[in-house]
mmCIF file of C-alpha atoms and ligand atoms in Angstrom:
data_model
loop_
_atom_site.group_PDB
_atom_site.id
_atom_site.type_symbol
_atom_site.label_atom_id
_atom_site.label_comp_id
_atom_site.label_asym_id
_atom_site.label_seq_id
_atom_site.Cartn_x
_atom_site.Cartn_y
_atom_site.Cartn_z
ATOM 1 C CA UNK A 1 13.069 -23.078 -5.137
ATOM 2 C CA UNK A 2 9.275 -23.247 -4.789
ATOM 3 C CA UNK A 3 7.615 -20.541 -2.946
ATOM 4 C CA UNK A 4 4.255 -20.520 -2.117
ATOM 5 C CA UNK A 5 1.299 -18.662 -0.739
ATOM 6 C CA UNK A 6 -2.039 -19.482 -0.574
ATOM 7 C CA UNK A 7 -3.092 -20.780 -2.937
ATOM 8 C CA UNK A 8 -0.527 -19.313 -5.920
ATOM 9 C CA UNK A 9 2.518 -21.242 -6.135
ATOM 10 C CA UNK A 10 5.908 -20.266 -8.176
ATOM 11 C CA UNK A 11 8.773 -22.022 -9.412
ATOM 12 C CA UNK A 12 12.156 -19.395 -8.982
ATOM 13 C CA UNK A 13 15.472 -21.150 -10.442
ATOM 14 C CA UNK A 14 18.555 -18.968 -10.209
ATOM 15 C CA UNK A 15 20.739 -19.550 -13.240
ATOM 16 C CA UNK A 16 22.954 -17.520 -15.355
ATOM 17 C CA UNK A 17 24.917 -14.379 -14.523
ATOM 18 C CA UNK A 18 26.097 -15.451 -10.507
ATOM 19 C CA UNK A 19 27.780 -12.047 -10.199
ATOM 20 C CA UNK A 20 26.116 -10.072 -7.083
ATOM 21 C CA UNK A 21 25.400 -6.823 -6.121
ATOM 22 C CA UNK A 22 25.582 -4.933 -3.104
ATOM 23 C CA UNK A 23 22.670 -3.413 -1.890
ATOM 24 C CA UNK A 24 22.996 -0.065 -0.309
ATOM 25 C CA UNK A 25 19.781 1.089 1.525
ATOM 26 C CA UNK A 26 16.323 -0.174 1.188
ATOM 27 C CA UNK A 27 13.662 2.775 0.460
ATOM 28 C CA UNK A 28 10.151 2.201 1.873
ATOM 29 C CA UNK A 29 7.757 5.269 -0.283
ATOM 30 C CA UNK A 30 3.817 4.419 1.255
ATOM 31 C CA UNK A 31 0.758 6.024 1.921
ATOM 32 C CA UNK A 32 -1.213 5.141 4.546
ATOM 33 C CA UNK A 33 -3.245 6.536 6.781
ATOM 34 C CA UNK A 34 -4.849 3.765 9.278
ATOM 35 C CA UNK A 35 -0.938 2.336 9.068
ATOM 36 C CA UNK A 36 -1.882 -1.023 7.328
ATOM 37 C CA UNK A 37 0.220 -0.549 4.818
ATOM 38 C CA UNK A 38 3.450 0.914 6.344
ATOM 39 C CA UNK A 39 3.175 -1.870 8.867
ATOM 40 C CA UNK A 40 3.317 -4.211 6.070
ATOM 41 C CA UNK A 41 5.908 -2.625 3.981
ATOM 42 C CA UNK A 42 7.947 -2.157 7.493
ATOM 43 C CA UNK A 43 6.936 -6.130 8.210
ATOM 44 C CA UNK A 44 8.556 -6.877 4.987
ATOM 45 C CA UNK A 45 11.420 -4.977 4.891
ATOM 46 C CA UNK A 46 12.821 -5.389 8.811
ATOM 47 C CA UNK A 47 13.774 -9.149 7.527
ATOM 48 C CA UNK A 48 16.775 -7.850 5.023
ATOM 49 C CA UNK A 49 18.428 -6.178 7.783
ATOM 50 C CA UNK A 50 19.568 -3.610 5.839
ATOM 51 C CA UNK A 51 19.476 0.472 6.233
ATOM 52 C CA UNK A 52 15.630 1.704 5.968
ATOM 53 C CA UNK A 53 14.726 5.046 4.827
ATOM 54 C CA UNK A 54 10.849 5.770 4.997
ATOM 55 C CA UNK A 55 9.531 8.358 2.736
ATOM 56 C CA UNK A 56 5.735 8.521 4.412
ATOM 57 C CA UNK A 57 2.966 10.261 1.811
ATOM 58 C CA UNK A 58 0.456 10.496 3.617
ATOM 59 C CA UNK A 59 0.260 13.815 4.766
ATOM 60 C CA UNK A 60 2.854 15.316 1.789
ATOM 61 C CA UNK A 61 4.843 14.601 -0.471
ATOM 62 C CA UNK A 62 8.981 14.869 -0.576
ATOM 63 C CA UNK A 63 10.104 18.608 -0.656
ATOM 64 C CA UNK A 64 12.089 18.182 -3.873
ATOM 65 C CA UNK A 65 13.200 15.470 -6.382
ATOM 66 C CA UNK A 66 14.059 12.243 -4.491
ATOM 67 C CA UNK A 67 16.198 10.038 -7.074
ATOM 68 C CA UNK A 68 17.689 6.067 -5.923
ATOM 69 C CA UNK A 69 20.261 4.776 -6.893
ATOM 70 C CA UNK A 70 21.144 2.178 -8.730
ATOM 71 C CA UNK A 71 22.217 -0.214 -5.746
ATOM 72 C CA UNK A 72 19.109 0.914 -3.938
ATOM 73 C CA UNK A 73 15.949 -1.358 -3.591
ATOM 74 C CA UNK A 74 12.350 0.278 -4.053
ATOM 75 C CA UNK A 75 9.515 -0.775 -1.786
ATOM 76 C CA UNK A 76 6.206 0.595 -2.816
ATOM 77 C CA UNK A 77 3.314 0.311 -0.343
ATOM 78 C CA UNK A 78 -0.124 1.716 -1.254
ATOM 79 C CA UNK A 79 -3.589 0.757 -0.036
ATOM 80 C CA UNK A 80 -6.318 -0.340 -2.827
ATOM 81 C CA UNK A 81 -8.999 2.650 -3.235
ATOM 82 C CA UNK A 82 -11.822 1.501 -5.453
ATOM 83 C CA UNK A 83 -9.348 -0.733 -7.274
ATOM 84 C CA UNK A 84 -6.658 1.753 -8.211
ATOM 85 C CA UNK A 85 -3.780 3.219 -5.658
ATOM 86 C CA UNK A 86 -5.093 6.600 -4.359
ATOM 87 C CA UNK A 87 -5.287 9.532 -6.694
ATOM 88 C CA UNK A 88 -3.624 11.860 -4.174
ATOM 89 C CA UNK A 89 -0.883 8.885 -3.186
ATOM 90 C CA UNK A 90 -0.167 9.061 -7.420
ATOM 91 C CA UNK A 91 0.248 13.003 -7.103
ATOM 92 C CA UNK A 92 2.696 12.303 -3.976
ATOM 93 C CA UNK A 93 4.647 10.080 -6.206
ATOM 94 C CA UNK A 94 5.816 12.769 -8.862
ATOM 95 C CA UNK A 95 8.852 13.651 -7.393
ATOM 96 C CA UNK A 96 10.165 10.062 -7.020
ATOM 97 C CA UNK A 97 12.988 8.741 -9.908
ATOM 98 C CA UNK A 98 14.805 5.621 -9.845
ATOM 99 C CA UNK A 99 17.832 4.813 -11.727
ATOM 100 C CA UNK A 100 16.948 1.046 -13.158
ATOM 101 C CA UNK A 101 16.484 0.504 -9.168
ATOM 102 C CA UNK A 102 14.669 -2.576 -8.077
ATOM 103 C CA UNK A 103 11.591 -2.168 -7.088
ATOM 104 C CA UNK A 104 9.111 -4.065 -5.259
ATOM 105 C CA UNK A 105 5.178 -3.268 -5.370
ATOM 106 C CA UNK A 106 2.782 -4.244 -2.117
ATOM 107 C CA UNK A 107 -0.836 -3.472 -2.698
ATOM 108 C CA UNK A 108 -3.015 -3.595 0.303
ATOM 109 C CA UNK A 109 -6.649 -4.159 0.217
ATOM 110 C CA UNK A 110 -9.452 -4.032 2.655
ATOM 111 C CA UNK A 111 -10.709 -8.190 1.547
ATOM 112 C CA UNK A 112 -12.543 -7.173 -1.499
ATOM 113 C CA UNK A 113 -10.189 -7.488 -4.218
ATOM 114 C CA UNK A 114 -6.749 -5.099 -5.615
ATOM 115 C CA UNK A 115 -8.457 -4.587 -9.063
ATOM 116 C CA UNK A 116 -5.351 -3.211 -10.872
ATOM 117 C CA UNK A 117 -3.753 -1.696 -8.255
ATOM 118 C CA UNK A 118 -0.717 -3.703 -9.082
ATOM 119 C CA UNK A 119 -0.445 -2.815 -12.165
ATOM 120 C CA UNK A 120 -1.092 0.214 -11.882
ATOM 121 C CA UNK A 121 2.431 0.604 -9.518
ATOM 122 C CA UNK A 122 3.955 -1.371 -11.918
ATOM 123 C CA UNK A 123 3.185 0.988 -14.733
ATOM 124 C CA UNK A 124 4.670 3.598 -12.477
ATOM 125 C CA UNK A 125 7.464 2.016 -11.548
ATOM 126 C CA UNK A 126 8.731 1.182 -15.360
ATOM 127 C CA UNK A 127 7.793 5.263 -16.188
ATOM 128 C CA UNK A 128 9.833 6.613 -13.261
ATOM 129 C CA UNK A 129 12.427 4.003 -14.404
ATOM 130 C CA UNK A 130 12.793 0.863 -11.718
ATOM 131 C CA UNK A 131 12.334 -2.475 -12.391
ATOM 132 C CA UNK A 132 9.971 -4.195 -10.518
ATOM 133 C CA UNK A 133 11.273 -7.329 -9.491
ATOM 134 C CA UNK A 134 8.903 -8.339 -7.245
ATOM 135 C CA UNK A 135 5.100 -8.052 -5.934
ATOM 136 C CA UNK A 136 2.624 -9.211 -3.483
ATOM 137 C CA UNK A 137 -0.832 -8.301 -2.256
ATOM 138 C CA UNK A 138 -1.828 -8.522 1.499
ATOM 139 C CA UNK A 139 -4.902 -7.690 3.250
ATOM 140 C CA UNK A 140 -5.132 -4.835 5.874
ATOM 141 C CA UNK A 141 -8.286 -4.129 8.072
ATOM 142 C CA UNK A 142 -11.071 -2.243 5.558
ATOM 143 C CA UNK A 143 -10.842 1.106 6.719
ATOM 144 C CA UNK A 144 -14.439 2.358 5.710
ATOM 145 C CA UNK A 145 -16.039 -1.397 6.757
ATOM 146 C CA UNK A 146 -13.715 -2.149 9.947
ATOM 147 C CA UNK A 147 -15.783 -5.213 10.429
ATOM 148 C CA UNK A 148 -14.297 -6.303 7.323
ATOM 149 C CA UNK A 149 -10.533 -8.181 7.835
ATOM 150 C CA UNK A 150 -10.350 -6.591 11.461
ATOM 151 C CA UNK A 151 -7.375 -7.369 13.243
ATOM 152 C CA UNK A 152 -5.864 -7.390 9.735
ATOM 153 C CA UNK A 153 -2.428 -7.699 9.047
ATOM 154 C CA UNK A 154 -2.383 -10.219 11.847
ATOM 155 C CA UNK A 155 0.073 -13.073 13.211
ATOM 156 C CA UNK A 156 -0.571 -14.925 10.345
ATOM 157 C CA UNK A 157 -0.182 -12.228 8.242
ATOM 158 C CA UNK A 158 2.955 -11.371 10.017
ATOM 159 C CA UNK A 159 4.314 -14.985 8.671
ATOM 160 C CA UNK A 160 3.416 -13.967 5.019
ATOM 161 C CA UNK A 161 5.307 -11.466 5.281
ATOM 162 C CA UNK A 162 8.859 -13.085 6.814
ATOM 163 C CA UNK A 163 7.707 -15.558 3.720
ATOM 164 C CA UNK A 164 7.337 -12.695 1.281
ATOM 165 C CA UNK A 165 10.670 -11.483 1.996
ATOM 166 C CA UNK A 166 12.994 -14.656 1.842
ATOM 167 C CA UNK A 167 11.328 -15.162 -1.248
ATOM 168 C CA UNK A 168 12.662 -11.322 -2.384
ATOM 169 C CA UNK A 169 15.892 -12.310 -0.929
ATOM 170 C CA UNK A 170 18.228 -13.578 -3.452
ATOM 171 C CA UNK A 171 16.765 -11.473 -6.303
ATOM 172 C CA UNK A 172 18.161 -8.367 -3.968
ATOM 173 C CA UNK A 173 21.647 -9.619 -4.963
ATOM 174 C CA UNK A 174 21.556 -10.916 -8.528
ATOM 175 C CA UNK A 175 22.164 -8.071 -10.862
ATOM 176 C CA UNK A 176 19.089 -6.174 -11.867
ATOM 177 C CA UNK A 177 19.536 -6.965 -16.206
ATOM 178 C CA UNK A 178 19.492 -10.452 -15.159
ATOM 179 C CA UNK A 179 15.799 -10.535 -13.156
ATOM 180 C CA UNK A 180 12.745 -9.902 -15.230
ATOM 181 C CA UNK A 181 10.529 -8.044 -14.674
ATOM 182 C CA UNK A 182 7.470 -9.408 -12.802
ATOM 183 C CA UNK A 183 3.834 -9.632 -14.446
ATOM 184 C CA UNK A 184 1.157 -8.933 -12.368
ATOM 185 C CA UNK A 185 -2.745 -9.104 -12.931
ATOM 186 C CA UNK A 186 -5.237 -6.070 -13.442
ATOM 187 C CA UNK A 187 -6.166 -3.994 -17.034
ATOM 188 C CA UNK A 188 -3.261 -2.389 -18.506
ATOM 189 C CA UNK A 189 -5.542 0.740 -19.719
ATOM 190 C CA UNK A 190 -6.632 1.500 -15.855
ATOM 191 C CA UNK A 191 -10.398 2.516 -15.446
ATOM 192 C CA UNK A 192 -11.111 6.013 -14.299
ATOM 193 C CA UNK A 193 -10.581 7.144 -10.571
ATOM 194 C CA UNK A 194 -13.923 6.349 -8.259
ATOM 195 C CA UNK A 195 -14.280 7.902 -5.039
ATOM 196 C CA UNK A 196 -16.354 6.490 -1.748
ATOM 197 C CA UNK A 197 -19.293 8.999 -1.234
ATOM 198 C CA UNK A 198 -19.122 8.069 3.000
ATOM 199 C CA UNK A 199 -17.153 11.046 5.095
ATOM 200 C CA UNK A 200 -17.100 10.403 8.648
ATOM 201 C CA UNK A 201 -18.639 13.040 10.926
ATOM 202 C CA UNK A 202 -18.151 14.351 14.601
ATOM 203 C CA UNK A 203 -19.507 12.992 17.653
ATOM 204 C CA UNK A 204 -21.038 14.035 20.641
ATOM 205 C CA UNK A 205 -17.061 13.410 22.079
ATOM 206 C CA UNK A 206 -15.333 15.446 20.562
ATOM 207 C CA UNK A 207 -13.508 18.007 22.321
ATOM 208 C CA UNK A 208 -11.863 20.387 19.350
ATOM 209 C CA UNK A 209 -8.519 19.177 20.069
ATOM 210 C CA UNK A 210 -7.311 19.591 16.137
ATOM 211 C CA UNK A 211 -5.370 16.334 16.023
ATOM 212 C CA UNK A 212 -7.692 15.038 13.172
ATOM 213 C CA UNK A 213 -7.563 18.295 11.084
ATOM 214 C CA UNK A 214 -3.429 18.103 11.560
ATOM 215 C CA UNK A 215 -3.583 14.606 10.073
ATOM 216 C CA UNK A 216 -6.065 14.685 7.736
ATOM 217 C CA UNK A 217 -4.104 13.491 4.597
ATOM 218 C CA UNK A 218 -6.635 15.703 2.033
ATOM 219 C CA UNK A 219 -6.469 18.937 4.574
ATOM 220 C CA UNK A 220 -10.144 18.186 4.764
ATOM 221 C CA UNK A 221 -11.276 19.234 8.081
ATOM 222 C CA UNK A 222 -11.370 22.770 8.997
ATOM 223 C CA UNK A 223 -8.289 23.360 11.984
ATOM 224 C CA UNK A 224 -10.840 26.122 13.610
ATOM 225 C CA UNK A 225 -13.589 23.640 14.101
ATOM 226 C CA UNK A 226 -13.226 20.209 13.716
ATOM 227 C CA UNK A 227 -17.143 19.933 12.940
ATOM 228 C CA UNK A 228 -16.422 21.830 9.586
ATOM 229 C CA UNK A 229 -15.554 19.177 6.430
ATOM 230 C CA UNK A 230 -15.151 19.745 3.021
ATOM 231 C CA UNK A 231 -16.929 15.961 2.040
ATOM 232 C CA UNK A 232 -15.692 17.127 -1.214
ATOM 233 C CA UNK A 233 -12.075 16.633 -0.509
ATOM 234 C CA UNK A 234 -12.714 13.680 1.941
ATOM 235 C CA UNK A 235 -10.894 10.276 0.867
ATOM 236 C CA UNK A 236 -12.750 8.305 3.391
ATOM 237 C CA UNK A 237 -9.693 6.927 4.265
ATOM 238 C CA UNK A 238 -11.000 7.008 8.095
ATOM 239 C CA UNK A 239 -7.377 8.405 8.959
ATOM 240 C CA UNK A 240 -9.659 11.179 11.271
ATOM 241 C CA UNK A 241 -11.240 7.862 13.186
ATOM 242 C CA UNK A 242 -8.209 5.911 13.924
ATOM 243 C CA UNK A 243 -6.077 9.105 14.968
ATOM 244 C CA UNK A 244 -9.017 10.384 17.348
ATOM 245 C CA UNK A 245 -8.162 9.865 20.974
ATOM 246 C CA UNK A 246 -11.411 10.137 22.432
ATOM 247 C CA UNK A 247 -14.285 8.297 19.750
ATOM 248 C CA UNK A 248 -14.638 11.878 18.117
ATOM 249 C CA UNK A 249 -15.266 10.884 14.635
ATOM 250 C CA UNK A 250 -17.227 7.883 12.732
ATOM 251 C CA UNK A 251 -18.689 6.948 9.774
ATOM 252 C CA UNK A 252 -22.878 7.127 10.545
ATOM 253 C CA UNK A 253 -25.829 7.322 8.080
ATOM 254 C CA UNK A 254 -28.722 5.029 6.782
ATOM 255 C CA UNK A 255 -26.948 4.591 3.990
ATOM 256 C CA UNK A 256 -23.603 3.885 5.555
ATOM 257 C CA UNK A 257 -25.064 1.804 7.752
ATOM 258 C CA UNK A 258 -27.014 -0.208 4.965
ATOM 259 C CA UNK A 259 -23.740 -0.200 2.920
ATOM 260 C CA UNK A 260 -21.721 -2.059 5.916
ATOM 261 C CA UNK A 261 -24.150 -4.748 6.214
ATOM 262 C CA UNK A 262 -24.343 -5.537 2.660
ATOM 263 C CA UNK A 263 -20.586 -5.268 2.272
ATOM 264 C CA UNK A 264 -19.696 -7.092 5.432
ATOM 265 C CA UNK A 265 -21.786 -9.861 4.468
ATOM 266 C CA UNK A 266 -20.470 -9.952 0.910
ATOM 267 C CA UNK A 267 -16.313 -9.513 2.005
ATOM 268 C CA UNK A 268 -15.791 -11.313 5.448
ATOM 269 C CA UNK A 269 -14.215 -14.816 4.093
ATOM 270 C CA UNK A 270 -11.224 -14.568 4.977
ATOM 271 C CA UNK A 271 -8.421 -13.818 1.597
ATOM 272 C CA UNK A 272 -4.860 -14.668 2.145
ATOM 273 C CA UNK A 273 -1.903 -12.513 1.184
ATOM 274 C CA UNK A 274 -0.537 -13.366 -2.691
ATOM 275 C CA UNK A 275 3.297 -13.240 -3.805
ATOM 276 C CA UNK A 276 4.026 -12.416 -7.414
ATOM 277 C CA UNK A 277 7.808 -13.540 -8.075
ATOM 278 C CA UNK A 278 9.891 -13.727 -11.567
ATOM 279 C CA UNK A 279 10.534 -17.071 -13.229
ATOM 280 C CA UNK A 280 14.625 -17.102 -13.891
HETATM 281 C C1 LIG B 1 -11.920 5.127 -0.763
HETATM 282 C C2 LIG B 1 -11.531 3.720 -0.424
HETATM 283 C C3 LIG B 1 -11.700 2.720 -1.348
HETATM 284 C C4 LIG B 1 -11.318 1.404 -1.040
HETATM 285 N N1 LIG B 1 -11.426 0.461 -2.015
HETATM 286 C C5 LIG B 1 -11.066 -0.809 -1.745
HETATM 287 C C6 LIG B 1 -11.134 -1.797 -2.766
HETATM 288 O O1 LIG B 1 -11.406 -1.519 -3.932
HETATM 289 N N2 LIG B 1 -10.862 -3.086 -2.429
HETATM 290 C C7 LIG B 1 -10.546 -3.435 -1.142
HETATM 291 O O2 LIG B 1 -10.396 -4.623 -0.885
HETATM 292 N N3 LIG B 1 -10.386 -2.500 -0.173
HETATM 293 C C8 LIG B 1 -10.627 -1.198 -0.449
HETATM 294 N N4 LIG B 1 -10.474 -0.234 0.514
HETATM 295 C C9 LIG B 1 -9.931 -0.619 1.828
HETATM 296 C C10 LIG B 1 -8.432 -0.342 1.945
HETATM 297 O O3 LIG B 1 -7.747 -0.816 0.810
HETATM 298 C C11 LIG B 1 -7.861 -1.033 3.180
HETATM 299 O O4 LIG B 1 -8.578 -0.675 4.324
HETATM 300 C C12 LIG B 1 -6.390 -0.748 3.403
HETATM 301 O O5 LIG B 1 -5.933 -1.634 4.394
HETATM 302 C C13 LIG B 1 -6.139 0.687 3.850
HETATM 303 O O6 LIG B 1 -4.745 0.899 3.961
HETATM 304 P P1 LIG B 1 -4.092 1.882 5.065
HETATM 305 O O7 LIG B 1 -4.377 1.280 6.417
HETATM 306 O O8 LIG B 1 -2.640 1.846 4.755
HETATM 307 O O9 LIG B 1 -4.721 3.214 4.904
HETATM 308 C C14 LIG B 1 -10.811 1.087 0.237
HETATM 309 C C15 LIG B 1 -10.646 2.106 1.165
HETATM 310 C C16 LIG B 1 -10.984 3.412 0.841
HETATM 311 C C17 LIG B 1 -10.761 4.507 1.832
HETATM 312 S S1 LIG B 2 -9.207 14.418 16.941
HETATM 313 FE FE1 LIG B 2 -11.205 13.862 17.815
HETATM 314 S S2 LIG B 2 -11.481 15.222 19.554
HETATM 315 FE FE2 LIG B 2 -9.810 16.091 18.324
HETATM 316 S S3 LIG B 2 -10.874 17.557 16.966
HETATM 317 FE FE3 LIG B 2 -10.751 15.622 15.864
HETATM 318 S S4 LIG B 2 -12.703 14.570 16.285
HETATM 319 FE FE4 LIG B 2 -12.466 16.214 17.803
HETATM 320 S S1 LIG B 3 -11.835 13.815 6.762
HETATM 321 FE FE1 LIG B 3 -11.818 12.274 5.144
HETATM 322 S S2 LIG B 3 -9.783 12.494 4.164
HETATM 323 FE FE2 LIG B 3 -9.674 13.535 6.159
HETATM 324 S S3 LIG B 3 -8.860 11.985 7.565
HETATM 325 FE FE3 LIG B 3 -11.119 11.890 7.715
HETATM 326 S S4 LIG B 3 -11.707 10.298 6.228
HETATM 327 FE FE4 LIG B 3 -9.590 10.904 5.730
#
């Protein structure tokens, strides 16, 4: 089979061990907090027709230990910050095990690049012991430089992903000792953690309703006055805009504003969505 996307193209030949496995539920474990990546990791998934269970991190992480099973396929979503998944998504994560589950990593990046977010979740994955099977990158709309892949994941995008996942299909069935496991690109010894030093601020709109505070994933914004941040626990992840019903919040600033023009200039061609798939 050839399967192809943009411009990366891979040849997937099935041979070997036939015997097949039944899948029991397909886990989706994202953060995301302006709902690029769920949508793509829900996108993605909706096509096996199989039983979805969503474990959301954006806000917190599981109660207790969380472990899969072995029949059970992985789908980890996480955005690109500064190149790496977020720090706080990674903290999330702890209580997660598999039990040499499949896994499948989805990085989603605001049109710059995903760095080594990909490997990154595939260094996870082998520690908390799946097997990544599988792996793409898509683009989602840049949450600190909107201007940048707005309207993104879009119809087209939409397409990648019905692609993405017939190409995932048959490896959910062959046994898991007979797929290897997928390389991806990005340095193996991951860089330190950056941060974005933009926090959006109020408006003139806003009416002290809370919501933001509620949904701030880094508890942030003070739930007695909305005005109140901590910038020093602020992702930037623009969560607090896109949650806002009223225009309340926004990035603003000289240097914000300076920032968006040179970035938006420097990021607007359009990327397309990349599939990383095993050779068998
Ligand atoms: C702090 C921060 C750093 C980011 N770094 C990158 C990056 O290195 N490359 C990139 O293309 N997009 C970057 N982005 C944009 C996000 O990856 C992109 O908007 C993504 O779609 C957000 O996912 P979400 O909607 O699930 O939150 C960054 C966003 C934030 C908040
Ligand atoms: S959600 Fe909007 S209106 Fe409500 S407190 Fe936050 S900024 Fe103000
Ligand atoms: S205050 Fe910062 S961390 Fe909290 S939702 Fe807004 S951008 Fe995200």
């Amino acid at each position: 089979m050839i399967y192809s996307s943009g411009s990366f193209v891979f040849l997937c030949t099935f041979v070997g061990d036939s015997t097949k496995t039944k899948l029991m539920k397909v886990h989706l474990i994202y953060f995301s907090a302006t709902h690029t990546t769920q949508t793509v990791c829900r996108g993605v998934a909706q096509h096996w027709g199989k039983e979805i269970v969503e474990h959301d991190l954006t806000l917190e992480g599981p109660a207790g230990e969380v472990e899969l099973s072995e029949d059970d396929l992985l789908v980890l979503g996480m955005p690109v910050y500064c190149g790496r998944i977020p720090e706080l998504a990674t903290e999330r994560l702890a209580s997660f095990r598999g039990h040499s589950s499949k896994a499948i990593a989805i990085a989603v990046y605001g049109n710059r690049e995903y760095d080594d977010a990909l490997i990154e979740m595939a260094q996870w994955l082998e520690a908390h012991n799946f097997h990544m099977v599988a792996a793409a990158a898509f683009i989602g709309r840049h949450c600190i430089f909107p201007a940048v892949a707005d309207g993104r994941p879009d119809a087209a995008d939409e397409g990648k992903m019905k692609d993405f996942a017939e190409a995932c299909r048959p490896l959910l069935e062959v046994p898991v000792d007979a797929i290897p496991r997928v390389a991806v690109p990005g340095n193996a010894e991951l860089p330190p953690y950056k941060r974005s030093s933009f926090c959006p601020v109020p408006t003139d709109q806003c009416t002290q309703c809370g919501t933001c505070a509620a949904n701030c994933p880094a508890g942030a914004i003070s739930p007695e006055d909305a005005s109140v941040v901590d910038a020093s626990r602020c992702l930037a992840c623009g969560r607090c805009i896109v949650i806002c019903p009223v225009g309340g919040r926004q990035f603003a600033g000289e240097a914000y504003e300076q920032a968006s023009l040179r970035f938006t200039a420097a990021y607007s061609a359009r990327k397309e969505p990349v599939f990383f798939l095993p050779e068998m």
